[in-house]
mmCIF file of C-alpha atoms in Angstrom:
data_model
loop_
_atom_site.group_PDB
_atom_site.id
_atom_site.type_symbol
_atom_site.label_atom_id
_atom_site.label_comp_id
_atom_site.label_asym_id
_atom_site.label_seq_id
_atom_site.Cartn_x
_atom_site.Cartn_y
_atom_site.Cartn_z
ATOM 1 C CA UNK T 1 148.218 59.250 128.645
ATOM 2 C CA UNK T 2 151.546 59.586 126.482
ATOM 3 C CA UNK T 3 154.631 60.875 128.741
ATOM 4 C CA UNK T 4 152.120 62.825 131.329
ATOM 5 C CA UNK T 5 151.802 65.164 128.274
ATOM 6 C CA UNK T 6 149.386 64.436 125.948
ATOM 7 C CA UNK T 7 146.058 62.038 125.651
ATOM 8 C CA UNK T 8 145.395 59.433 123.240
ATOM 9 C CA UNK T 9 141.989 58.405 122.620
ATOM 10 C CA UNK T 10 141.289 55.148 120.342
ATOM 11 C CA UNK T 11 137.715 54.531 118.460
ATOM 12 C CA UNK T 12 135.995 52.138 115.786
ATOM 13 C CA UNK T 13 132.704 54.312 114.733
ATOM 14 C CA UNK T 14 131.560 56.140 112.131
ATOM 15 C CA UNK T 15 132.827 59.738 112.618
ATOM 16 C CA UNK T 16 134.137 61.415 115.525
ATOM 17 C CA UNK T 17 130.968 63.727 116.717
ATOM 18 C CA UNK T 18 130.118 66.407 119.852
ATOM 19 C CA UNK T 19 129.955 63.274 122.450
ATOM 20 C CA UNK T 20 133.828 61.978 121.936
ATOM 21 C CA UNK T 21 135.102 65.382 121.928
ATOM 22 C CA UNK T 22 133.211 66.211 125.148
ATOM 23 C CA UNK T 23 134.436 63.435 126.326
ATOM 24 C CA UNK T 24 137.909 63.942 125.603
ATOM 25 C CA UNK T 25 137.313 67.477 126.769
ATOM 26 C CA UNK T 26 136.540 65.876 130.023
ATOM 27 C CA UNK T 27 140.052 64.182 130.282
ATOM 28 C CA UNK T 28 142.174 66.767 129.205
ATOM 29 C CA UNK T 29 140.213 68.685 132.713
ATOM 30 C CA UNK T 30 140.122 65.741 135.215
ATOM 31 C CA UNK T 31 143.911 64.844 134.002
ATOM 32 C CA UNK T 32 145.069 68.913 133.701
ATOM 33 C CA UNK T 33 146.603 67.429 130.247
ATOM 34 C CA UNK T 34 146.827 70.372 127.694
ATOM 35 C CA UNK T 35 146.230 68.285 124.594
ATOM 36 C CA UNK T 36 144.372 65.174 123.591
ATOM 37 C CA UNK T 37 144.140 63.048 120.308
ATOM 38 C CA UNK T 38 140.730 60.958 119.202
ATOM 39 C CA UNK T 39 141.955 59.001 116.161
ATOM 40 C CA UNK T 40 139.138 56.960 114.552
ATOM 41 C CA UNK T 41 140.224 53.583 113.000
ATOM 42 C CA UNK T 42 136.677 52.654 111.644
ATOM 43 C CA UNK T 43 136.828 53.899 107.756
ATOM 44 C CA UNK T 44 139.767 53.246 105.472
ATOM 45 C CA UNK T 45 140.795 57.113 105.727
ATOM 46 C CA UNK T 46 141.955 57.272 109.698
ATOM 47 C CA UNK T 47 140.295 59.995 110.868
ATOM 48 C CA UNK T 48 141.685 62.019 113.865
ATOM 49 C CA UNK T 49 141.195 65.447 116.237
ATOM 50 C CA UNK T 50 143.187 67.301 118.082
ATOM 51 C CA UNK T 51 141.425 69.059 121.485
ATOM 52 C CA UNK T 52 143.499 72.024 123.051
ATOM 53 C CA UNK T 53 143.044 73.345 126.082
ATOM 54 C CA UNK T 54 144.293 76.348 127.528
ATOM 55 C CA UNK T 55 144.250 78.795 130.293
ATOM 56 C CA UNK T 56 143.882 75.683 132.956
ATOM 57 C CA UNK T 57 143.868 76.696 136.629
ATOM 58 C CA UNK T 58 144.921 73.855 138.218
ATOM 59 C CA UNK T 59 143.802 75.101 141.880
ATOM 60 C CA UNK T 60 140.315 75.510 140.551
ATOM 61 C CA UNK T 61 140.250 72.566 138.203
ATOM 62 C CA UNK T 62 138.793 74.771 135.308
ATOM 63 C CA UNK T 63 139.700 75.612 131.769
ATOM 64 C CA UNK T 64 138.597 77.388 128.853
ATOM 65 C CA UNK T 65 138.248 75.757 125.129
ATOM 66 C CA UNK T 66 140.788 76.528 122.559
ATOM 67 C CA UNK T 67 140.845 74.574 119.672
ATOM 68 C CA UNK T 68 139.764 71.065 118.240
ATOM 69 C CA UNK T 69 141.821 70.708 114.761
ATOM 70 C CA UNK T 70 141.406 67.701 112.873
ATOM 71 C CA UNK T 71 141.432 65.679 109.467
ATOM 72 C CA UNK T 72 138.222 66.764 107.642
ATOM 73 C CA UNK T 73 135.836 63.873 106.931
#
């Protein structure tokens, strides 16, 4: 977690699939962080996604999905 703000998610595998983005989905609600970054080290090209969340109610821990943006593999 960068500056309460913001999570930062480090990997070495082949492409960032559905499982790391759930799982970073999964931070962003247990931490009530708006935005998280999965950057992927493993191939020469870094390869990195951005997961958005908005509309979190932080009395009923929930959120809705907004956007996962990243570089295109």
């Amino acid at each position: 977690i960068v500056d309460g703000k913001i999570i930062v998610d480090t990997k070495t595998i082949d492409h960032i699939t559905a499982p790391e983005l759930g799982q970073m989905l999964n931070y962003l609600r247990i931490t009530s962080c708006p935005v998280g970054i999965i950057i992927n080290f493993k191939n020469p090209k870094v390869e990195w996604r951005r997961v958005v969340l908005k509309g979190i109610d932080l009395e009923n821990h929930s959120s809705s999905f907004a956007s996962i943006r990243g570089s295109e593999t």
